[in-house]
């Protein structure tokens, strides 16, 4: 997570971790369990890495930013679904497809440990994640006044697919976890008990 200003690279990680510490302090004051806070911390670390891949680096000004301001926005926008060019470097394109899917799989799996969601909530959450990422990139580009990222409808579709896959994996995990704990009559406490609570809620 780096912001470039006049050639100076400013790391945003310290600010991000400071925000997480503040949020965890608020959670502690609101009597959230340590198990919940652990899941929250893990999910926050994942979001840091995801944001780093999706939104950074950001060049506010300098040689690169000045040059890109001469480039038309339309050349960095693709609104044609499944418009994949596999003729030139297919390995690179396939790699990008897989990366876009894998990027949001942890979100689909882990968000239920942070927010109590029902299956119907994912009907809007799945497309919202994919569209939200691209919309945020458009907003940042408008603020910077140059297309700092390629805006691609396919990225939205693939990110949404990743959330769906992650949620399916979570549902399978939740079913297996509750089945095993009931089958083996395991007495749970701490983090295992919290995982059991989330799994039964699903």
Coordinates of C-alpha atoms in Angstrom, one line a residue, residues 4 10 13 15 23 29 44 50 56 63 65-66 81 86 122 125 132-133 139 172 175 181 187 193 197:
X4 CA 3.7 8.2 -4.7
X10 CA 4.8 6.8 1.2
X13 CA 0.6 0.2 6.1
X15 CA -2.0 4.1 9.0
X23 CA -11.3 -0.6 15.7
X29 CA -14.9 -1.9 24.9
X44 CA -8.4 -7.1 8.4
X50 CA -6.4 -7.3 -1.2
X56 CA -2.2 0.5 -5.0
X63 CA 6.3 12.0 -14.3
X65 CA 0.9 10.8 -13.4
X66 CA 1.5 13.7 -15.7
X81 CA -18.1 -9.2 -20.8
X86 CA -6.1 -15.5 -25.4
X122 CA -25.2 -12.9 -0.4
X125 CA -23.2 -8.9 -1.5
X132 CA -17.7 -1.9 -5.7
X133 CA -14.0 -2.6 -6.5
X139 CA -13.7 7.2 -8.4
X172 CA -19.3 -26.8 3.1
X175 CA -21.8 -28.2 7.5
X181 CA -18.9 -31.7 16.6
X187 CA -17.3 -29.9 24.1
X193 CA -16.9 -22.6 20.1
X197 CA -21.6 -20.7 16.6

